GROMACS .gro file of C-alpha atoms in nm:
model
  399
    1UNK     CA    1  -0.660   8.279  -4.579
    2UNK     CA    2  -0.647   7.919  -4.619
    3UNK     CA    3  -0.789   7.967  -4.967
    4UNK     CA    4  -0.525   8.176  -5.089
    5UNK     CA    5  -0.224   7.976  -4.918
    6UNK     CA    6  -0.386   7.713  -5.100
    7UNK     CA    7  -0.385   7.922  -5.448
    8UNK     CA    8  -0.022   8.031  -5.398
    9UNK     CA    9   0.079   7.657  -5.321
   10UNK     CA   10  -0.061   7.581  -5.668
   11UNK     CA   11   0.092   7.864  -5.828
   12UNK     CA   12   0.422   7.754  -5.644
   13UNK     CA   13   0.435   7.375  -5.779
   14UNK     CA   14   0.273   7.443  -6.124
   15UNK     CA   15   0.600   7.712  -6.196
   16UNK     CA   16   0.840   7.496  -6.070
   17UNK     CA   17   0.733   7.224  -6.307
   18UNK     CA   18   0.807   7.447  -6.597
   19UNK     CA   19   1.114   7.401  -6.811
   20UNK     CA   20   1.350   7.684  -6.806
   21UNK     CA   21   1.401   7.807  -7.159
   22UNK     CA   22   1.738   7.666  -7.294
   23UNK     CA   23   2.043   7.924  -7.269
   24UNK     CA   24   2.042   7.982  -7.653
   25UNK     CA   25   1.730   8.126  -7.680
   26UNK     CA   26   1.716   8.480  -7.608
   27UNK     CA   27   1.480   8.676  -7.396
   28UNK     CA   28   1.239   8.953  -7.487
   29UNK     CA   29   1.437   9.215  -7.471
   30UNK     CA   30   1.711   9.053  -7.701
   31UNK     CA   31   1.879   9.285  -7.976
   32UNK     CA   32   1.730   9.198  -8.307
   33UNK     CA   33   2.051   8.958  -8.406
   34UNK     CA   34   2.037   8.739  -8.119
   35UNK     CA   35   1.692   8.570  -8.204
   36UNK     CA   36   1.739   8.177  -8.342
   37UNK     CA   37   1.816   8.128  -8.714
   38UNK     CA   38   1.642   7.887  -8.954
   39UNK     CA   39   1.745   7.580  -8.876
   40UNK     CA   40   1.693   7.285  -8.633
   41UNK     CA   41   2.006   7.238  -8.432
   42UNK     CA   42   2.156   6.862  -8.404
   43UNK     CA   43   2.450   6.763  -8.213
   44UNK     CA   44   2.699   6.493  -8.149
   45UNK     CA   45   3.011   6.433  -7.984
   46UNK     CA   46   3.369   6.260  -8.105
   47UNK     CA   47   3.666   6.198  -7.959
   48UNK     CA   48   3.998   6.368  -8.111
   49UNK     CA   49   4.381   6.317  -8.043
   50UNK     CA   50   4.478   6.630  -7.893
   51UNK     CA   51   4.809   6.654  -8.069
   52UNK     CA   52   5.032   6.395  -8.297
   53UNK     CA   53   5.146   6.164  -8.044
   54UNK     CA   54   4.974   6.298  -7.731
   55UNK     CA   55   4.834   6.068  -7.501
   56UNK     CA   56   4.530   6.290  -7.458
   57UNK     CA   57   4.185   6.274  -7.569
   58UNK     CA   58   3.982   6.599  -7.630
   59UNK     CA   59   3.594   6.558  -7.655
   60UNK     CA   60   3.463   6.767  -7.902
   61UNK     CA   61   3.089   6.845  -7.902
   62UNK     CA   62   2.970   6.928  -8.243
   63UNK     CA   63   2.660   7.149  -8.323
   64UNK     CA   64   2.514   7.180  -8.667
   65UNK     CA   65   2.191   7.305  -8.876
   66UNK     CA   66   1.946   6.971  -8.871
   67UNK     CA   67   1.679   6.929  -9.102
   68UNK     CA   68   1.350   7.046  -8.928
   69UNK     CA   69   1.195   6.758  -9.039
   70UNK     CA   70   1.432   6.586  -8.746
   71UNK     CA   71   1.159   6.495  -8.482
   72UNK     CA   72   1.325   6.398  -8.137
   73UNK     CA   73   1.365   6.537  -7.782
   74UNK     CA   74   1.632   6.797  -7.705
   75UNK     CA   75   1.918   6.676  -7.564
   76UNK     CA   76   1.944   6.820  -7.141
   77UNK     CA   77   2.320   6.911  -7.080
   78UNK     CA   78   2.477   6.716  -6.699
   79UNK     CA   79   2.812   6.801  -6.572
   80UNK     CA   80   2.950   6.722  -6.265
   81UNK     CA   81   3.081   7.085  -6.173
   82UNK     CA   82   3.415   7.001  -5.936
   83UNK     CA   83   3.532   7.299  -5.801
   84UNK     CA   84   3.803   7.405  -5.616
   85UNK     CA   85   3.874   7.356  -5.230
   86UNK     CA   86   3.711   7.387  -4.994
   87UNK     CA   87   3.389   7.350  -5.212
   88UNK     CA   88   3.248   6.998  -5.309
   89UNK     CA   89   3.125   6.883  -5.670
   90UNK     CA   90   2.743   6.923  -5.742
   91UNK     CA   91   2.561   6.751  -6.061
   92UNK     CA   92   2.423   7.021  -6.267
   93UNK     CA   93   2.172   7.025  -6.586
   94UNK     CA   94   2.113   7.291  -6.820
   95UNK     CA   95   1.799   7.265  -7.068
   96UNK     CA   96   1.954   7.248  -7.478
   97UNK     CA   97   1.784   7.311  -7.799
   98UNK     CA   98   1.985   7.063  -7.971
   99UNK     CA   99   1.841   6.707  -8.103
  100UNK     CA  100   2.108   6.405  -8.020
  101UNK     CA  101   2.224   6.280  -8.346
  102UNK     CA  102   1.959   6.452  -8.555
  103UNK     CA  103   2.017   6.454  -8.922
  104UNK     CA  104   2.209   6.750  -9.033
  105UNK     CA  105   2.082   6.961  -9.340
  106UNK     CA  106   2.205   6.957  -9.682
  107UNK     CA  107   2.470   7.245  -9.745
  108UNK     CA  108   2.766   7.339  -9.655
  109UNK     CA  109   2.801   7.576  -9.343
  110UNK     CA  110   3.157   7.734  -9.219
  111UNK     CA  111   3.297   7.669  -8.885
  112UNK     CA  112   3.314   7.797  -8.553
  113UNK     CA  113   3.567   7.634  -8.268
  114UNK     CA  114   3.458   7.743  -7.960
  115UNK     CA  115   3.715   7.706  -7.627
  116UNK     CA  116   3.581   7.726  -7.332
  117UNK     CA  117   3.737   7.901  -7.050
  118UNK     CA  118   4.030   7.738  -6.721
  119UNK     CA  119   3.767   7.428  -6.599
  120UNK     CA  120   3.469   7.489  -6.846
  121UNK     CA  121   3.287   7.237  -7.049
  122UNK     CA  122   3.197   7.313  -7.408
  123UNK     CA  123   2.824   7.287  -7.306
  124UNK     CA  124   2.832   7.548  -7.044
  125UNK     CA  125   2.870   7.802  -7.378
  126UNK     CA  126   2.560   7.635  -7.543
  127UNK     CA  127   2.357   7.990  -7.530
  128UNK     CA  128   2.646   8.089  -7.848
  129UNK     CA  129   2.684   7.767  -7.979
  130UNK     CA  130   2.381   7.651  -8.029
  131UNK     CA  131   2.240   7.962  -8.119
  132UNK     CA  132   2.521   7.995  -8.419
  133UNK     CA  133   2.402   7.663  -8.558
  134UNK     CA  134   2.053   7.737  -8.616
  135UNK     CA  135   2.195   8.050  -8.811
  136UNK     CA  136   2.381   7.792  -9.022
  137UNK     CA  137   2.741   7.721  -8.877
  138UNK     CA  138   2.878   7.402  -8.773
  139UNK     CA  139   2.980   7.479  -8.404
  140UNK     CA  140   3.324   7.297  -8.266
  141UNK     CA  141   3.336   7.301  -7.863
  142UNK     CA  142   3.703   7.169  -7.750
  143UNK     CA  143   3.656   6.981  -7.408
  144UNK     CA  144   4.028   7.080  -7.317
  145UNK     CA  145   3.990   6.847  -6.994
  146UNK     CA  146   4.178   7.054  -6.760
  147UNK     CA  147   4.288   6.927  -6.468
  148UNK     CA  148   4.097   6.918  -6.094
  149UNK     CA  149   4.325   6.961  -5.808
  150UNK     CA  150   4.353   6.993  -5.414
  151UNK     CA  151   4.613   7.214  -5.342
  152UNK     CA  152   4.889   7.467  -5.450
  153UNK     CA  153   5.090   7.177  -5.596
  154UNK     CA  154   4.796   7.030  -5.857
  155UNK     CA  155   4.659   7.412  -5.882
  156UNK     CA  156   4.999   7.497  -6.057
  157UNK     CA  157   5.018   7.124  -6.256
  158UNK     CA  158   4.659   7.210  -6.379
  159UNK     CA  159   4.705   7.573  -6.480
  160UNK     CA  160   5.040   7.478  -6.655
  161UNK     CA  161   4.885   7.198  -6.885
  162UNK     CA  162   4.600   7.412  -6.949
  163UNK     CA  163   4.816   7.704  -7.070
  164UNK     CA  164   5.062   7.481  -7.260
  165UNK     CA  165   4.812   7.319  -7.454
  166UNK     CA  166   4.539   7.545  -7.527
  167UNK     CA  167   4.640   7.657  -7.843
  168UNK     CA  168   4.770   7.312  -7.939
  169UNK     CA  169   4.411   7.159  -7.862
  170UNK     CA  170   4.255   7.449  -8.096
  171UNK     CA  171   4.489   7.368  -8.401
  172UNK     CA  172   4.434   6.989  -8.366
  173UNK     CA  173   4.039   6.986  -8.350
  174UNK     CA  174   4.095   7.238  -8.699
  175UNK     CA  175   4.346   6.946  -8.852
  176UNK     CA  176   4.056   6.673  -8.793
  177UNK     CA  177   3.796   6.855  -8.856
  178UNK     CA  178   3.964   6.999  -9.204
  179UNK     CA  179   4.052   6.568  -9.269
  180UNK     CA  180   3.660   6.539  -9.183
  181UNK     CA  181   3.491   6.791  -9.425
  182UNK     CA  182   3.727   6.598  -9.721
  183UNK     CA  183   3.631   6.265  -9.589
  184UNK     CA  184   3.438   6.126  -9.876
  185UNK     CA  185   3.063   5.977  -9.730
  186UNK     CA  186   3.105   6.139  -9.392
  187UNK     CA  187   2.759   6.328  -9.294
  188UNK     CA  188   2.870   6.536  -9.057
  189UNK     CA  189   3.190   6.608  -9.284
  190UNK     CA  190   2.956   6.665  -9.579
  191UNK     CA  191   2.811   6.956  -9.352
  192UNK     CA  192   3.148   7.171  -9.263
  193UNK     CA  193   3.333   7.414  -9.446
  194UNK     CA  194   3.702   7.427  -9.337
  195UNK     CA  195   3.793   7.663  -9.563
  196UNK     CA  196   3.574   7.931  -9.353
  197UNK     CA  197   3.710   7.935  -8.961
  198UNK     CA  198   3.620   8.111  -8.674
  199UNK     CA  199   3.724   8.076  -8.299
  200UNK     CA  200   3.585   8.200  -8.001
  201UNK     CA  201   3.811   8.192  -7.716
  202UNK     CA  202   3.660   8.244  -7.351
  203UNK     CA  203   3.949   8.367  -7.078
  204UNK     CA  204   4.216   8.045  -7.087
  205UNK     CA  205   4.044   7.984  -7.435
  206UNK     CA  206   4.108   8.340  -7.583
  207UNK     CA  207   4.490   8.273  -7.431
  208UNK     CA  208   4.522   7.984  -7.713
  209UNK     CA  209   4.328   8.140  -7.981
  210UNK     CA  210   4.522   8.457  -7.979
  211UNK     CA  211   4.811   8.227  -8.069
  212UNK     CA  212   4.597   8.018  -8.294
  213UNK     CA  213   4.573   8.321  -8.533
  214UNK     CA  214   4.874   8.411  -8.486
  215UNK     CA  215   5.006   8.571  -8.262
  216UNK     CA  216   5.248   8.422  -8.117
  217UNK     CA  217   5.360   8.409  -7.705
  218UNK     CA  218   5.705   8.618  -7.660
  219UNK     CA  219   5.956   8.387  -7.541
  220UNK     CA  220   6.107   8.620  -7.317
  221UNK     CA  221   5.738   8.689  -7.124
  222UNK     CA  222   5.689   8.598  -6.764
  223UNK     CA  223   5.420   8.316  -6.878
  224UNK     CA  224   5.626   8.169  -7.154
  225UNK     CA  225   5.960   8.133  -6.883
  226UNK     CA  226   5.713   8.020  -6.594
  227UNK     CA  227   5.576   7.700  -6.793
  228UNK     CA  228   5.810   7.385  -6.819
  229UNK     CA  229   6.062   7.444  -7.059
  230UNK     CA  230   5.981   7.404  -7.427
  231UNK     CA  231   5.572   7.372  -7.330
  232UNK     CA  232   5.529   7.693  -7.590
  233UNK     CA  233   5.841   7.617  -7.769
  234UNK     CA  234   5.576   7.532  -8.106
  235UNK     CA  235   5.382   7.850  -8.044
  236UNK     CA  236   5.619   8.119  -7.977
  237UNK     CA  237   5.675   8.418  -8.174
  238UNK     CA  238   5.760   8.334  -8.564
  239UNK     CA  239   5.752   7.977  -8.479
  240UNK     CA  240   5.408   7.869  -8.665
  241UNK     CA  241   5.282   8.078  -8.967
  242UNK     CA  242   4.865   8.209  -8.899
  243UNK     CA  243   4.667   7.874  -9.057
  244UNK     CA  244   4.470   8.087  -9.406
  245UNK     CA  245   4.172   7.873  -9.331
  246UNK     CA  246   4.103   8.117  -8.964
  247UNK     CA  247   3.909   8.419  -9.106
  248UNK     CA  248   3.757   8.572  -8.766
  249UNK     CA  249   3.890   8.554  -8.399
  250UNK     CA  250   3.682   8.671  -8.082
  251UNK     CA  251   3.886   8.666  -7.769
  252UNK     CA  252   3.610   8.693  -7.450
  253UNK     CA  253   3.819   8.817  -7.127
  254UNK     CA  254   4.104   8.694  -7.239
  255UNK     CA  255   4.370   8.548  -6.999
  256UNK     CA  256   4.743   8.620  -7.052
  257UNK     CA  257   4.770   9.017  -7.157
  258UNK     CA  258   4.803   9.141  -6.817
  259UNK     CA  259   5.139   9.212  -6.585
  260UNK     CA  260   5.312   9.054  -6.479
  261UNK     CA  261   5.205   8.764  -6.642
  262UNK     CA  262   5.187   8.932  -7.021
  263UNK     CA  263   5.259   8.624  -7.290
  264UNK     CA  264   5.279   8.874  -7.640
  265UNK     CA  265   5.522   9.135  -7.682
  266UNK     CA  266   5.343   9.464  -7.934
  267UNK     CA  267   5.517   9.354  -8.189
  268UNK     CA  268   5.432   8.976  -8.150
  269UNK     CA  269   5.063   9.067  -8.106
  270UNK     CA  270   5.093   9.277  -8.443
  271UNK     CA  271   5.141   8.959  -8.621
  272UNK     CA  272   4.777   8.946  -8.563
  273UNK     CA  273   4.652   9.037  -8.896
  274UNK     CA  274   4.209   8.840  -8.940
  275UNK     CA  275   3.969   9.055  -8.774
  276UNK     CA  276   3.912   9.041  -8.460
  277UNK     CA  277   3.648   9.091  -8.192
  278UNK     CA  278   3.730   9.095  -7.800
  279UNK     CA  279   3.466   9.110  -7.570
  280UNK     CA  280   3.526   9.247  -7.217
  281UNK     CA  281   3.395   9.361  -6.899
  282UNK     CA  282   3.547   9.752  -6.755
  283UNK     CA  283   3.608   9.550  -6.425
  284UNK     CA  284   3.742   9.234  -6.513
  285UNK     CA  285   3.983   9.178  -6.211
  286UNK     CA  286   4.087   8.764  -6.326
  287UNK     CA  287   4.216   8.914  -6.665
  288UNK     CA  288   4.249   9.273  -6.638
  289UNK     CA  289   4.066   9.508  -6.820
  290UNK     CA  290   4.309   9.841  -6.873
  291UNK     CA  291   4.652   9.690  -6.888
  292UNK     CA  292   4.530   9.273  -6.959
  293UNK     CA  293   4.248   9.293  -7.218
  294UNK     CA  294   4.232   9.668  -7.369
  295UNK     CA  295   4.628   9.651  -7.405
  296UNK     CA  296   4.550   9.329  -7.655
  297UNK     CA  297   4.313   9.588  -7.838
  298UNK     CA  298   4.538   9.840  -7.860
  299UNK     CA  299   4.809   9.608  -7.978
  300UNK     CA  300   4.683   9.432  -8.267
  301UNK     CA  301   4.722   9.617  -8.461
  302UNK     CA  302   4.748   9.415  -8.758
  303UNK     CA  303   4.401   9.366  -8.775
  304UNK     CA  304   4.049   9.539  -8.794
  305UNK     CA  305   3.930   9.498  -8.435
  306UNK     CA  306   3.607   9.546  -8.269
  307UNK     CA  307   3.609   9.588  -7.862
  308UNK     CA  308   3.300   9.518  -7.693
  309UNK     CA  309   3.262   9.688  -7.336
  310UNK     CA  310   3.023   9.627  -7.043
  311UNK     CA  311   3.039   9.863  -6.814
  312UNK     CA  312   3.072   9.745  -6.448
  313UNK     CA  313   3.125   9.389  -6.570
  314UNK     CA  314   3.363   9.162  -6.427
  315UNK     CA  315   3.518   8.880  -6.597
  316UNK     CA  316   3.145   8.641  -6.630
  317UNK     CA  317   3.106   8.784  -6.956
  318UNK     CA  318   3.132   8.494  -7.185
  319UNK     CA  319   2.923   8.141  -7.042
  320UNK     CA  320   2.575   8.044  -6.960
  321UNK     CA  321   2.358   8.146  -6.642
  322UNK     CA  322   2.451   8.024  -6.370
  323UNK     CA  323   2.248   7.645  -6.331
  324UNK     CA  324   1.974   7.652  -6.046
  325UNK     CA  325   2.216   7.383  -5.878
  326UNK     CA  326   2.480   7.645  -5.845
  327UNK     CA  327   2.243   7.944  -5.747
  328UNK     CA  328   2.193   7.872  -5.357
  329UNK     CA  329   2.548   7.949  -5.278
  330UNK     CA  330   2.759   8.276  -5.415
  331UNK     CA  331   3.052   8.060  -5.381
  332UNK     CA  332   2.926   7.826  -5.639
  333UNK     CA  333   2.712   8.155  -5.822
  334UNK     CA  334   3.023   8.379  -5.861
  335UNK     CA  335   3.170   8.154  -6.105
  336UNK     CA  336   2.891   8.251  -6.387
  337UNK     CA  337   2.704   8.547  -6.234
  338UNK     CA  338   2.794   8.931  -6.281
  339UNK     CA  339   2.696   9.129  -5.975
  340UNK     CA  340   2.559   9.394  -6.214
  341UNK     CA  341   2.460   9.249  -6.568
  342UNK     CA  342   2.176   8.976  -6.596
  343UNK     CA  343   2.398   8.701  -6.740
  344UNK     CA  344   2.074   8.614  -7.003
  345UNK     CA  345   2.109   9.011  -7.134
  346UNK     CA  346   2.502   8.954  -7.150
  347UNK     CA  347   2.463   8.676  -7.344
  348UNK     CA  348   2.191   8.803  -7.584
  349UNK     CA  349   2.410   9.083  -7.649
  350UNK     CA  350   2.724   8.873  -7.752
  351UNK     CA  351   2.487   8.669  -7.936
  352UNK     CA  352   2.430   9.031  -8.164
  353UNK     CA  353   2.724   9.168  -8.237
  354UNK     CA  354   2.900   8.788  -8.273
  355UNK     CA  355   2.676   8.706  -8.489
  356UNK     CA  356   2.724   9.052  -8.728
  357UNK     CA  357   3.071   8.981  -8.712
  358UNK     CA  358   3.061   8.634  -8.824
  359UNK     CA  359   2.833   8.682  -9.124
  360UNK     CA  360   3.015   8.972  -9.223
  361UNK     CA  361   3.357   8.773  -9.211
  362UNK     CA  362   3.274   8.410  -9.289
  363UNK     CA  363   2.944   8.491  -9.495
  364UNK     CA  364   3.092   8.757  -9.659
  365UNK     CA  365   2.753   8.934  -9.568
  366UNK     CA  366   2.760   9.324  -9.610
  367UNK     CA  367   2.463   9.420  -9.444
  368UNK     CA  368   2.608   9.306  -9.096
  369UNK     CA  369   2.851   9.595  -9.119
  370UNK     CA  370   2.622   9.812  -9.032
  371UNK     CA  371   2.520   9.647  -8.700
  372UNK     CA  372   2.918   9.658  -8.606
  373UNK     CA  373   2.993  10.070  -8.640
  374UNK     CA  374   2.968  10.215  -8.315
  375UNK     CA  375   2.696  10.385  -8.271
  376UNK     CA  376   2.550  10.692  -8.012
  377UNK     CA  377   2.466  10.581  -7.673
  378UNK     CA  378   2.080  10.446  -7.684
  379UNK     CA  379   2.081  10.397  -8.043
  380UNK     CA  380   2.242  10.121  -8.133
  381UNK     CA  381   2.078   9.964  -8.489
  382UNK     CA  382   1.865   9.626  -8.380
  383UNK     CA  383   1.834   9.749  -8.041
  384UNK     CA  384   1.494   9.803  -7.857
  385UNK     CA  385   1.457  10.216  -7.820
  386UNK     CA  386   1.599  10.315  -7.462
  387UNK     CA  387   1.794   9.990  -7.443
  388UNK     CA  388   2.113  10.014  -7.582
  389UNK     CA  389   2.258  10.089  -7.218
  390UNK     CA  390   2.533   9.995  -7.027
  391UNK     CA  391   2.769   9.872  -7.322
  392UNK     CA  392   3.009  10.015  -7.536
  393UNK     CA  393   3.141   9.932  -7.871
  394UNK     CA  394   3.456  10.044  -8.040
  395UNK     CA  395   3.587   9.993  -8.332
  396UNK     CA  396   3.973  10.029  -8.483
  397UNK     CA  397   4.157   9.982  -8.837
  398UNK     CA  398   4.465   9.801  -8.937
  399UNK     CA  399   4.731  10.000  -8.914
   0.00000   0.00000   0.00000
């Protein structure tokens, strides 16, 4: 007995010395699109006025395709994770694929702004943004800096800067990174495309990006009246023409859809007119699935749209694992975990289809169509056989 306490000891300490595999690289049982591209990954971070005038400061953390001749250690991801009452803030790491400064590859690449979701960090989304730069994008992820608060009072300051500005803080990073890609001897400039734009808006961050691509908030909505007055005024309906440049929108969860809050009118959201992808879970109950998210669907229909369904999912459809200094209390845990879905499968599954619909609308790639028509149960193309379960994926036409 003492022997084998003795093994199991060992067995204990030697797996808890191993490094957990970063959130970007995909499991085993990962449809066939989700595995890593090419290329290295590098990353760096700048600092970028979030509007003309504005006193704030967004962090942008930028991901690119690195030469693999790049030899360094990959970067490990710390935030300070400050939640709200009564819970206190806990330091949390998450293992990255990405090289610190690394040199970035000749070519190129077009670009992907990523916005995280109400209090999220750009690197808790690393498992889709580094995974898109090794497949050859240059990945934007907007630090929006929302607000902390205590109480009622800074809950509702926080929530209204963070829904005033979102979309602002999208269009700004796409101004400076457009000035950067033209900036004559700029490396990381040399490496972006601006003429070829994504976004990928997570919950507060699919709020903005909606607008971002046009379409914009109804002035007469419940969320547009409930924010200081004129805090949407530039993003309202009609107000700011779709920027020609934004090819491909995916909306994860998105926030803002649902009553009595709704921000888009139908005919506002038919101003809507790239393609679009929204991801959502059946049993989203922070966004609404039937009347918040499916009713943006259903009402875009200016655009070729793609919706993405997990069945018994709630609205932890978009971000990274949970980090193991988060997984000893639900409180902390419910803020990335699904009580159904393995967040790892979740993610290797957005990592799929986003990436089909990406190549096929900023690569101009034809054989990713064929990964994005739905398919019967079971048998979805790139899928292991008997494991294309527990999803859905729909697909509808301009009108």
């Amino acid at each position: 007995m003492r022997q084998l306490t003795s093994c199991l000891a060992a067995l204990v300490l030697s797996t808890s010395a191993l490094k957990a595999a970063p959130p970007s690289v995909p499991p085993g049982d990962a449809p066939e699109l989700a595995a890593l591209g090419p290329y290295a990954v590098g990353a760096t971070t700048i600092g970028i006025p979030a509007a003309e005038g504005a006193s704030r400061k967004l962090r942008v953390v930028l991901w690119y395709p690195a030469s693999k001749q790049t030899y360094g250690r990959p970067m490990l991801y710390r935030h300070r994770l400050q939640p709200a009452p009564p819970l206190t803030a806990i330091d949390t790491k998450t293992e990255a694929l990405a090289v610190s400064g690394a040199a970035p590859t000749k070519g190129r690449f077009p670009l992907v702004i990523v916005s995280h979701g109400y209090r999220g960090w750009p690197e808790s989304m690393s498992y889709i943004t580094e995974n898109l730069a090794s497949k050859g994008y240059v990945v934007a992820g907007v630090d929006h800096g929302d607000l902390p608060f205590t109480d009622a009072a800074g809950f509702n300051a926080s929530f209204a800067l963070t829904a005033s500005t979102r979309a602002r803080d999208q269009q700004a990073v796409l101004a400076r990174l457009k000035q950067l890609a033209s900036a004559a001897g700029d490396r990381l400039g040399a490496a972006i495309d601006a003429e070829r734009v994504a976004l990928i808006g997570y919950s507060m961050g699919g709020f903005g990006a909606l607008a971002t691509a046009g379409a914009g908030y109804d002035p007469e909505s419940a969320a547009y009246r409930s924010l200081p007055a004129g805090a949407l005024a530039d993003q309202a309906d009609g107000k700011r023409p779709a920027d020609p440049r934004i090819r491909a929108v995916v909306a994860i969860a998105p926030w803002g859809a649902q009553p009595p809050h709704r921000a888009w009118s139908s005919e506002s959201m038919k101003r809507l007119k790239v393609p679009l992808m929204v991801i959502a879970g059946d049993q989203d109950d922070v966004s609404g699935y039937a009347e918040g998210i499916r009713w943006v669907f259903d009402n875009a229909t200016g655009a070729d749209r793609h919706l993405l369904l997990y069945r018994n999912a709630r609205h932890n459809v978009g971000g990274n694992p949970s980090p193991a200094e988060a997984r000893g209390s639900f409180k902390f845990r419910e803020m990335f975990d699904e009580p159904v879905w393995r967040t790892d499968r979740i993610n290797a599954i957005n990592q799929h289809f986003m990436t089909a619909f990406l190549n096929r609308h900023l690569k101009d790639d034809s054989a990713a169509a064929a990964f994005l028509e739905p398919s019967k149960e079971g048998t979805w193309p790139g899928f292991q056989p008997r494991w294309g379960l527990g999803f859905e994926l729909q697909k509808k036409d301009a009108e």
